[in-house]
PDB file of N, CA and C in Angstrom:
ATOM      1  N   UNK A   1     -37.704  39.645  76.917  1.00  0.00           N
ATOM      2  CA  UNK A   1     -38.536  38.674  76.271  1.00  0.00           C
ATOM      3  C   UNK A   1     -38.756  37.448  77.138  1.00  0.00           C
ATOM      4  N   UNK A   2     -39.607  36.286  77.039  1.00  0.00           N
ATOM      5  CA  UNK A   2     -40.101  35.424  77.292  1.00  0.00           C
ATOM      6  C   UNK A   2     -38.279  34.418  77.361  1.00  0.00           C
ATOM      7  N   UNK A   3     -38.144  33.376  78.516  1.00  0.00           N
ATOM      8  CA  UNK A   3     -37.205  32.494  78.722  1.00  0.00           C
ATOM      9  C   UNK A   3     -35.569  33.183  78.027  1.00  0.00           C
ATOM     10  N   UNK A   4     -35.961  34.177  78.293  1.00  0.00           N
ATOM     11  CA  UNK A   4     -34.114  34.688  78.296  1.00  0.00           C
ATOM     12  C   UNK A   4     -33.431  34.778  79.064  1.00  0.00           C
ATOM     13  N   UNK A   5     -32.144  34.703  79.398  1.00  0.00           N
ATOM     14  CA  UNK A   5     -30.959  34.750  80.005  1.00  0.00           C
ATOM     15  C   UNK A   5     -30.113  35.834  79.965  1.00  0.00           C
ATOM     16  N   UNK A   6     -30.116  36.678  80.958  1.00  0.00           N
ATOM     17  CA  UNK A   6     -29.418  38.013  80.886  1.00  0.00           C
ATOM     18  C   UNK A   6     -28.526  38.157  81.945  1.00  0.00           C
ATOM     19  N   UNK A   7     -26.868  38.197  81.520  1.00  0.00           N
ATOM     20  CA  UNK A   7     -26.047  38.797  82.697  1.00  0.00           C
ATOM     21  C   UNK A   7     -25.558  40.174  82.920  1.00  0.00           C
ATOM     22  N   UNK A   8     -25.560  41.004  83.943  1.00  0.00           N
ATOM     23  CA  UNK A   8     -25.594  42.088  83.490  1.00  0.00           C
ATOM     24  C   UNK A   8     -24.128  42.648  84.914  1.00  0.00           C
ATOM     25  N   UNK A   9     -23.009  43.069  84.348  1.00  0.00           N
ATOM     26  CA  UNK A   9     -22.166  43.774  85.259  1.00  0.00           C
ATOM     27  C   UNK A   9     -22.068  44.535  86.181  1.00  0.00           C
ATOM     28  N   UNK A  10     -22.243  46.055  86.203  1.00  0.00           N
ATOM     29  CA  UNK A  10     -22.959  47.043  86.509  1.00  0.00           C
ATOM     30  C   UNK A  10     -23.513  48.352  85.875  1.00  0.00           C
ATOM     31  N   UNK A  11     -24.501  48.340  86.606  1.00  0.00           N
ATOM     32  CA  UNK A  11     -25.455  49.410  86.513  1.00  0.00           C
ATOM     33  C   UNK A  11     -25.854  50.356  87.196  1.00  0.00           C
ATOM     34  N   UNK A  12     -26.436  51.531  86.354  1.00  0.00           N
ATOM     35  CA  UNK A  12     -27.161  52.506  87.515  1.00  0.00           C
ATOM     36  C   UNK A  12     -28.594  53.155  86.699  1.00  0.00           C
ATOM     37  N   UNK A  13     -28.987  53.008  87.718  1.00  0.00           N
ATOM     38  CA  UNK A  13     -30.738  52.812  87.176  1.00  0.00           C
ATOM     39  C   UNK A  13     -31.596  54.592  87.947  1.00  0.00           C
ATOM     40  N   UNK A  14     -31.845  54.889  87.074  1.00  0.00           N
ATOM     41  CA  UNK A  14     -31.872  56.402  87.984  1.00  0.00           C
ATOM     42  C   UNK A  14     -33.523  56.644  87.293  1.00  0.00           C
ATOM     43  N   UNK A  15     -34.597  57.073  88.462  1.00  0.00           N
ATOM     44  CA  UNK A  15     -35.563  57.854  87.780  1.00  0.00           C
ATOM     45  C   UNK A  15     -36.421  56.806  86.716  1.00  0.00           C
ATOM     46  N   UNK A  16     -37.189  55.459  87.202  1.00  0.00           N
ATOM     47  CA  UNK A  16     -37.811  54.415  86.945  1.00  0.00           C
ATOM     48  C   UNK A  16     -39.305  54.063  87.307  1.00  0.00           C
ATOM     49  N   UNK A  17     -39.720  53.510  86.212  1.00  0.00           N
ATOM     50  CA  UNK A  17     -41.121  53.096  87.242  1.00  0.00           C
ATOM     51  C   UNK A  17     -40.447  51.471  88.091  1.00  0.00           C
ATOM     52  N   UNK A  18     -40.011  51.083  87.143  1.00  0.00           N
ATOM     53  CA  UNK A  18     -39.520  49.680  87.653  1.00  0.00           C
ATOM     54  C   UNK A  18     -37.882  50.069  87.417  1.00  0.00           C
ATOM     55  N   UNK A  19     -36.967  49.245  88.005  1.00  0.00           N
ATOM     56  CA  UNK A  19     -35.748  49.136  87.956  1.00  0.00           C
ATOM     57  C   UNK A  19     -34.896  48.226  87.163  1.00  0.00           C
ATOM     58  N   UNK A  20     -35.703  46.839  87.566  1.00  0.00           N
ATOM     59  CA  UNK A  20     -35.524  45.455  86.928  1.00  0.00           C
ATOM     60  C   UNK A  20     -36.468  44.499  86.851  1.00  0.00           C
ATOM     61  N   UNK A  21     -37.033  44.309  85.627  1.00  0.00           N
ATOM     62  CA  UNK A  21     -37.904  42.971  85.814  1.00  0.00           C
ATOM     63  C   UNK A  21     -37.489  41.522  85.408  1.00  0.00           C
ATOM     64  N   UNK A  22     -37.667  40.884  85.587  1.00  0.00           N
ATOM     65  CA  UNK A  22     -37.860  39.332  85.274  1.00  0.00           C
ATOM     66  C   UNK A  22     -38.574  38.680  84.930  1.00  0.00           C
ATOM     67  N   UNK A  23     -39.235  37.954  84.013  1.00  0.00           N
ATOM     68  CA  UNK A  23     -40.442  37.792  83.714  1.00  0.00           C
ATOM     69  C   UNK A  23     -40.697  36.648  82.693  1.00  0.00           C
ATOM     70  N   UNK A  24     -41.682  35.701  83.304  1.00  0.00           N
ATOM     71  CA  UNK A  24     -41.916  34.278  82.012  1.00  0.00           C
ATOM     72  C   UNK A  24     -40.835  33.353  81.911  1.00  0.00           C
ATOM     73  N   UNK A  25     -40.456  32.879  82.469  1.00  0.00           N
ATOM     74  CA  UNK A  25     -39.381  31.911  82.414  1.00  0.00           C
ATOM     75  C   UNK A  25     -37.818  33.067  82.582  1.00  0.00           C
ATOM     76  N   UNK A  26     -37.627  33.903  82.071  1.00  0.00           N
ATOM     77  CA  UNK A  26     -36.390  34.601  82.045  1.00  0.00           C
ATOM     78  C   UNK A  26     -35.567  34.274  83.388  1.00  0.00           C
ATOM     79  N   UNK A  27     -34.208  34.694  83.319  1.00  0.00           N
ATOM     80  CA  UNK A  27     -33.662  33.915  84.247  1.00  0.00           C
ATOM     81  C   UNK A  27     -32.518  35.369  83.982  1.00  0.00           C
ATOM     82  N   UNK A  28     -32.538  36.800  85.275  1.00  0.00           N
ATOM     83  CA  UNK A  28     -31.692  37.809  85.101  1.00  0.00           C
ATOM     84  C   UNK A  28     -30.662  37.851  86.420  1.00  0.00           C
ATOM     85  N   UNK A  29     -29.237  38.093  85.893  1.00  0.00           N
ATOM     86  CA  UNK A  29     -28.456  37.771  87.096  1.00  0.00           C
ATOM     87  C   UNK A  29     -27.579  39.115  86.646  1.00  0.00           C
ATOM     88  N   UNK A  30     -27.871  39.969  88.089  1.00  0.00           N
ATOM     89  CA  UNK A  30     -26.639  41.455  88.276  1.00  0.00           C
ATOM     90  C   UNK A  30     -25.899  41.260  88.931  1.00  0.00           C
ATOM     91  N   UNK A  31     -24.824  41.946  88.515  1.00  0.00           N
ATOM     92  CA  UNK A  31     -23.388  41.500  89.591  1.00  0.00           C
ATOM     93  C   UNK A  31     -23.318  42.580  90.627  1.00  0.00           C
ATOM     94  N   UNK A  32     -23.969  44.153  90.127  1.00  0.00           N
ATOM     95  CA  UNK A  32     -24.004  45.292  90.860  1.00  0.00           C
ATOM     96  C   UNK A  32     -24.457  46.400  90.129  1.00  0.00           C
ATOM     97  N   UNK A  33     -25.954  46.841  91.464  1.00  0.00           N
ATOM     98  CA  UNK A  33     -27.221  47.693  90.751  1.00  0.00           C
ATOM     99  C   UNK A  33     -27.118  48.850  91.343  1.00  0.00           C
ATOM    100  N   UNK A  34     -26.886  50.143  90.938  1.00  0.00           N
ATOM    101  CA  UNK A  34     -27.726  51.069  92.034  1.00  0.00           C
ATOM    102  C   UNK A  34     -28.437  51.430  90.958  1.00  0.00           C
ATOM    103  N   UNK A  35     -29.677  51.383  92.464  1.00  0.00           N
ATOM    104  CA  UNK A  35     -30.933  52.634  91.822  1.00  0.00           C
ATOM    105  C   UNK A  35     -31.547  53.757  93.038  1.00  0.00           C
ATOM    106  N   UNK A  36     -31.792  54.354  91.916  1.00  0.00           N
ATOM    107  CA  UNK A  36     -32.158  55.625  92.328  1.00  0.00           C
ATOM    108  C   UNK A  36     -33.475  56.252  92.252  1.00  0.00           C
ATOM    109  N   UNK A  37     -34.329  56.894  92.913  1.00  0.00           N
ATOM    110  CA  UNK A  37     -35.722  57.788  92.321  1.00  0.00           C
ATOM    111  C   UNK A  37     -36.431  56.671  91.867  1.00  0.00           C
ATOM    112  N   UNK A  38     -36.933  55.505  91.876  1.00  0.00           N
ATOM    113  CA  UNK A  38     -37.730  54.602  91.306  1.00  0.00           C
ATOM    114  C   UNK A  38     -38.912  54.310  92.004  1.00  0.00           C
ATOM    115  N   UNK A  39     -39.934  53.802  91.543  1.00  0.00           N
ATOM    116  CA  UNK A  39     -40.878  53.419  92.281  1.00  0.00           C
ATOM    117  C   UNK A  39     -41.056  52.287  92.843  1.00  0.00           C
ATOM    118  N   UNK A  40     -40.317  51.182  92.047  1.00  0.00           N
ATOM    119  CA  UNK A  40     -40.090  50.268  92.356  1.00  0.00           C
ATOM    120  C   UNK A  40     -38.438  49.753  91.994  1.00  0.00           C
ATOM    121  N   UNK A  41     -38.177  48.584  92.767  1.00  0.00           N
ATOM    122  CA  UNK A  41     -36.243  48.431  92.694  1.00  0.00           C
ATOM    123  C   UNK A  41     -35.967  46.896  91.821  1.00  0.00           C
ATOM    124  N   UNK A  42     -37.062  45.782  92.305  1.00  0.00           N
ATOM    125  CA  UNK A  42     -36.727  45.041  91.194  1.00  0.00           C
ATOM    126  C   UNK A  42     -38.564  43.925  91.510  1.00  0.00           C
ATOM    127  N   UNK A  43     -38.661  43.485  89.950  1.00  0.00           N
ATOM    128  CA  UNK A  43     -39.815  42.845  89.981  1.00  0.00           C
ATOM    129  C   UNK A  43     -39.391  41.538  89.381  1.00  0.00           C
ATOM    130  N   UNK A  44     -40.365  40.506  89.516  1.00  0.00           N
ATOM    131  CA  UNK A  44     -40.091  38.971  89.262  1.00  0.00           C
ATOM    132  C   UNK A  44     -41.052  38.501  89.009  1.00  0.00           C
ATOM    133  N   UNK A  45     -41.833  37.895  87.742  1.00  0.00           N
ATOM    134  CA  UNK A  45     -43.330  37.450  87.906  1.00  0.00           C
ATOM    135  C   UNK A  45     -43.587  36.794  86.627  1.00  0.00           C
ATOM    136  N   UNK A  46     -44.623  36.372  86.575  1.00  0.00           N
ATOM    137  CA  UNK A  46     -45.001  35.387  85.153  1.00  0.00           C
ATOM    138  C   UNK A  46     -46.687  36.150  85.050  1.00  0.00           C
ATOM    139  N   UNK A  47     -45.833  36.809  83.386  1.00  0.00           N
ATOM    140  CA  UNK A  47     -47.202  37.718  82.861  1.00  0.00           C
ATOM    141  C   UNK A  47     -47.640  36.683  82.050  1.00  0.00           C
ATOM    142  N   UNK A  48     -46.876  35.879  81.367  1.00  0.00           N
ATOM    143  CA  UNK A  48     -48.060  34.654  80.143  1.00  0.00           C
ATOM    144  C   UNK A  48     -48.108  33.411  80.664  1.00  0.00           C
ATOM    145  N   UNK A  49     -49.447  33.010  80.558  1.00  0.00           N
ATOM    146  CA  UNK A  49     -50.018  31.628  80.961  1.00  0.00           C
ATOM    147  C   UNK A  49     -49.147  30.416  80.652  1.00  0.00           C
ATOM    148  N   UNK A  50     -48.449  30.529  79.281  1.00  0.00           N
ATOM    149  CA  UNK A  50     -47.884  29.353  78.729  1.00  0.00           C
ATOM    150  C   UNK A  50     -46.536  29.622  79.431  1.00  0.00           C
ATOM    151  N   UNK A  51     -45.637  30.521  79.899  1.00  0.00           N
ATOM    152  CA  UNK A  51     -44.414  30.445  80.290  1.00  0.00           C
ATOM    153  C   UNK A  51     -44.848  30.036  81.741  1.00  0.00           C
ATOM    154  N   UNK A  52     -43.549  30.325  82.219  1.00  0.00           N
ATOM    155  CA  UNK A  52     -43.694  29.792  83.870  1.00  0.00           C
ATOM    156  C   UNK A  52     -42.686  31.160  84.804  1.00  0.00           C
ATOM    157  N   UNK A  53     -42.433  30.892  85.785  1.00  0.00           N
ATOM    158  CA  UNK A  53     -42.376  31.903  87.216  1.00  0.00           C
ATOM    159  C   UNK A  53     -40.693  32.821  86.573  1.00  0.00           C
ATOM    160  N   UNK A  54     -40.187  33.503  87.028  1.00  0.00           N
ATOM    161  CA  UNK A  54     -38.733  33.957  86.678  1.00  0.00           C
ATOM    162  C   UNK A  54     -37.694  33.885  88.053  1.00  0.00           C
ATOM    163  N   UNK A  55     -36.318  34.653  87.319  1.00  0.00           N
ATOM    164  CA  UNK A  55     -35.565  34.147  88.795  1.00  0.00           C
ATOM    165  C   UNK A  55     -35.006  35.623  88.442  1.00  0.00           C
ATOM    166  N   UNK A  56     -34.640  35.976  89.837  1.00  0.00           N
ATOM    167  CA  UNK A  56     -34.076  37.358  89.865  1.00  0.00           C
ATOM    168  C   UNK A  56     -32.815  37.111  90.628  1.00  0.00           C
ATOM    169  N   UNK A  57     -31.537  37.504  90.338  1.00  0.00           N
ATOM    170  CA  UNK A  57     -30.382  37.196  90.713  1.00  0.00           C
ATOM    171  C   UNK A  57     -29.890  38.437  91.366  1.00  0.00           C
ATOM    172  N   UNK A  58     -29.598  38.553  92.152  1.00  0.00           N
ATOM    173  CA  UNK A  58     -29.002  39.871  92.467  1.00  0.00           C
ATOM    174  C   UNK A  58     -27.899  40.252  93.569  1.00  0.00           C
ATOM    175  N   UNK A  59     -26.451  39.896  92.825  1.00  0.00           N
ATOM    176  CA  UNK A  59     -25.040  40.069  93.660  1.00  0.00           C
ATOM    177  C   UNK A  59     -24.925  41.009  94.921  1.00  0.00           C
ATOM    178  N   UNK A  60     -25.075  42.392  94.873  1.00  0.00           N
ATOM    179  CA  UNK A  60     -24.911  43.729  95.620  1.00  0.00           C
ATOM    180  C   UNK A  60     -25.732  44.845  95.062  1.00  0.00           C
ATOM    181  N   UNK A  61     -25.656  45.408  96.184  1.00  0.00           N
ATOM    182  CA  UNK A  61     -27.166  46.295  95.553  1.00  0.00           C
ATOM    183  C   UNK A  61     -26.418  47.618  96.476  1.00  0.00           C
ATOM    184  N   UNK A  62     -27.369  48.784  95.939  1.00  0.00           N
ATOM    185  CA  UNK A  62     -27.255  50.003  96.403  1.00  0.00           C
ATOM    186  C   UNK A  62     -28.870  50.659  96.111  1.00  0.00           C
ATOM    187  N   UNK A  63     -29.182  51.357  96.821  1.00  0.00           N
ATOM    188  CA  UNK A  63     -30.947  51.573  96.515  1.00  0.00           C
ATOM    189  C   UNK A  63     -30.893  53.070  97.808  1.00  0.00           C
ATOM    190  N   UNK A  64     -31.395  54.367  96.704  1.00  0.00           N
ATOM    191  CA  UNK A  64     -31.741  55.614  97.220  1.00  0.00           C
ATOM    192  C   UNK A  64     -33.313  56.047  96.565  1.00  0.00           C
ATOM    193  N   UNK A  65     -33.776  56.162  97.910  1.00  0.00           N
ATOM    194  CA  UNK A  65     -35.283  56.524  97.445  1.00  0.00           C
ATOM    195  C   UNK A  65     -35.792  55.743  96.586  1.00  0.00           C
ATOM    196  N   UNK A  66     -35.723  54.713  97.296  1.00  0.00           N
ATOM    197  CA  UNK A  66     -36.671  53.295  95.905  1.00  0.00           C
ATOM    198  C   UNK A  66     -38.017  53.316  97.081  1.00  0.00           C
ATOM    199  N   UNK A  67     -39.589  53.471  96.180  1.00  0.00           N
ATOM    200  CA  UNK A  67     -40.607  53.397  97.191  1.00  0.00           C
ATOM    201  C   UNK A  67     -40.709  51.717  97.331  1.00  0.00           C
ATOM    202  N   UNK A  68     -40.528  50.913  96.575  1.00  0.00           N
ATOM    203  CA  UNK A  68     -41.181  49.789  97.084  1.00  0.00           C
ATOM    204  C   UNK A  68     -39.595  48.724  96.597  1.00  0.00           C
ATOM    205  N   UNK A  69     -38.837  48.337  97.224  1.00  0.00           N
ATOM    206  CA  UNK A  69     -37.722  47.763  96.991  1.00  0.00           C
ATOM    207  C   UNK A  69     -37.952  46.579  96.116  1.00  0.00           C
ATOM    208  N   UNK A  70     -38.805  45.797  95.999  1.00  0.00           N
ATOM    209  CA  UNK A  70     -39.670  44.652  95.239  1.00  0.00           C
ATOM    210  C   UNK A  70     -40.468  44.306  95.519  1.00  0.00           C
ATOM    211  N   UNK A  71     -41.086  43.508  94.087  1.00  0.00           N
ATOM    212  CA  UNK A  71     -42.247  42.798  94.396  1.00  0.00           C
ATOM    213  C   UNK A  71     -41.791  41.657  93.636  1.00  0.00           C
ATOM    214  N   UNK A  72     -42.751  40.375  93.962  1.00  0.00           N
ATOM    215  CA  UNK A  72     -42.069  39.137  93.913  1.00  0.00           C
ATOM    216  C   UNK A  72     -43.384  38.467  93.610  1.00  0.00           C
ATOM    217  N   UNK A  73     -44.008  38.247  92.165  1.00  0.00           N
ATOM    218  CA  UNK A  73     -45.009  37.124  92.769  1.00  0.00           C
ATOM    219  C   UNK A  73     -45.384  35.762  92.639  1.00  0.00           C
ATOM    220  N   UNK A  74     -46.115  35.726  93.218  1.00  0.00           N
ATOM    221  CA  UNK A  74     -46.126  33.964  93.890  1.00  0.00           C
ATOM    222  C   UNK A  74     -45.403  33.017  92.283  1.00  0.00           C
ATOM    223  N   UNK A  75     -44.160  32.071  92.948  1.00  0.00           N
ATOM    224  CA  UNK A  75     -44.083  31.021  92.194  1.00  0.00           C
ATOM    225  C   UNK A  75     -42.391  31.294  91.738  1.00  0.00           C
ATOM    226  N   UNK A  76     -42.354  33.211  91.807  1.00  0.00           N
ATOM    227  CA  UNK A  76     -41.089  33.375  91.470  1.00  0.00           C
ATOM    228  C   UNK A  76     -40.196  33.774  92.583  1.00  0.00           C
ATOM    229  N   UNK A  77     -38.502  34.108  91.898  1.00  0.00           N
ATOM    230  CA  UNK A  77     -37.968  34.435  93.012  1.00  0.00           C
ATOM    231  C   UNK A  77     -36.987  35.285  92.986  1.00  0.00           C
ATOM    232  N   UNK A  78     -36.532  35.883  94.064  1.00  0.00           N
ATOM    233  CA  UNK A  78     -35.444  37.340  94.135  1.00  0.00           C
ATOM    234  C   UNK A  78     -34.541  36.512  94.781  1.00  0.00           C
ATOM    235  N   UNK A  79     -33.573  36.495  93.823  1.00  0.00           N
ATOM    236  CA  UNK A  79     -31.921  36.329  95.405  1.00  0.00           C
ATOM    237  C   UNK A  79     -31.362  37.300  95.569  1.00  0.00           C
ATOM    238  N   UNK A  80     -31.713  37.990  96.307  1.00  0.00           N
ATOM    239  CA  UNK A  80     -30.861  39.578  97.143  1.00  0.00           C
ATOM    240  C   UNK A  80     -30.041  39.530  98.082  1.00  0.00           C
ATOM    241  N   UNK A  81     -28.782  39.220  97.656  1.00  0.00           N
ATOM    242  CA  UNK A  81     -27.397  39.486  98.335  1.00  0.00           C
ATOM    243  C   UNK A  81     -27.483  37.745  99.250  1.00  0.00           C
ATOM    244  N   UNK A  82     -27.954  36.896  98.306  1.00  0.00           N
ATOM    245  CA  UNK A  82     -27.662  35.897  99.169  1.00  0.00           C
ATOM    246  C   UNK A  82     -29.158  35.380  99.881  1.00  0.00           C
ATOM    247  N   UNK A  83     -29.538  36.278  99.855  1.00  0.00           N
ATOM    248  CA  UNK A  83     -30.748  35.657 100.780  1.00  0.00           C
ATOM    249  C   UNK A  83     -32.265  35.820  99.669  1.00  0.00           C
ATOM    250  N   UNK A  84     -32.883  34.441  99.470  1.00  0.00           N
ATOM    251  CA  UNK A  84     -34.270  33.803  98.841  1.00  0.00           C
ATOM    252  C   UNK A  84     -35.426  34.444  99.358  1.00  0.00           C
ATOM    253  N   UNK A  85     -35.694  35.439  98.387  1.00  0.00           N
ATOM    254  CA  UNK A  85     -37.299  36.007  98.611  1.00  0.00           C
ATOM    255  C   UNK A  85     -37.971  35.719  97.314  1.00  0.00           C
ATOM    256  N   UNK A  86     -39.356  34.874  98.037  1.00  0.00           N
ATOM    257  CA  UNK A  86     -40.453  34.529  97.188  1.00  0.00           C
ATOM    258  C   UNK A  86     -41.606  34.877  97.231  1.00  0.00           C
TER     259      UNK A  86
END
């Protein structure tokens, strides 16, 4: 949903169109993801006008056959293992 807060332990994400999104203000933080077979591994973006950009948190990762590892768009942001992609 719109400006939620989600912490999430671990996971395994197998056979996805998306893996993880973020979205409209939301604010999602994993401690440890694998995914698998997906098309995409994690997304970050602002679908409604009235909310604003999201934040994607992301501790350690593991990723087999992900076609597009993320997408990120403008305004929001991925922290993947430490390092700020916007």
């Amino acid at each position: 949903g719109e400006k939620s807060s989600v912490e999430v332990g671990k996971v395994r994400i197998q056979d996805a169109v998306i893996g993880v999104a973020s979205k409209d203000l939301s604010e999602l933080r994993i401690r440890h993801i694998k995914l698998a077979d997906c098309n995409q591994g994690f997304a970050a973006y602002q679908k409604k006008a009235e909310f604003g950009h999201s934040t994607l948190t992301v501790e350690t990762y593991e990723a087999e056959r992900i076609r597009f590892l993320y997408t990120i768009a403008p305004g929001s942001v991925l922290k993947l293992e430490g390092e700020e992609i916007r």
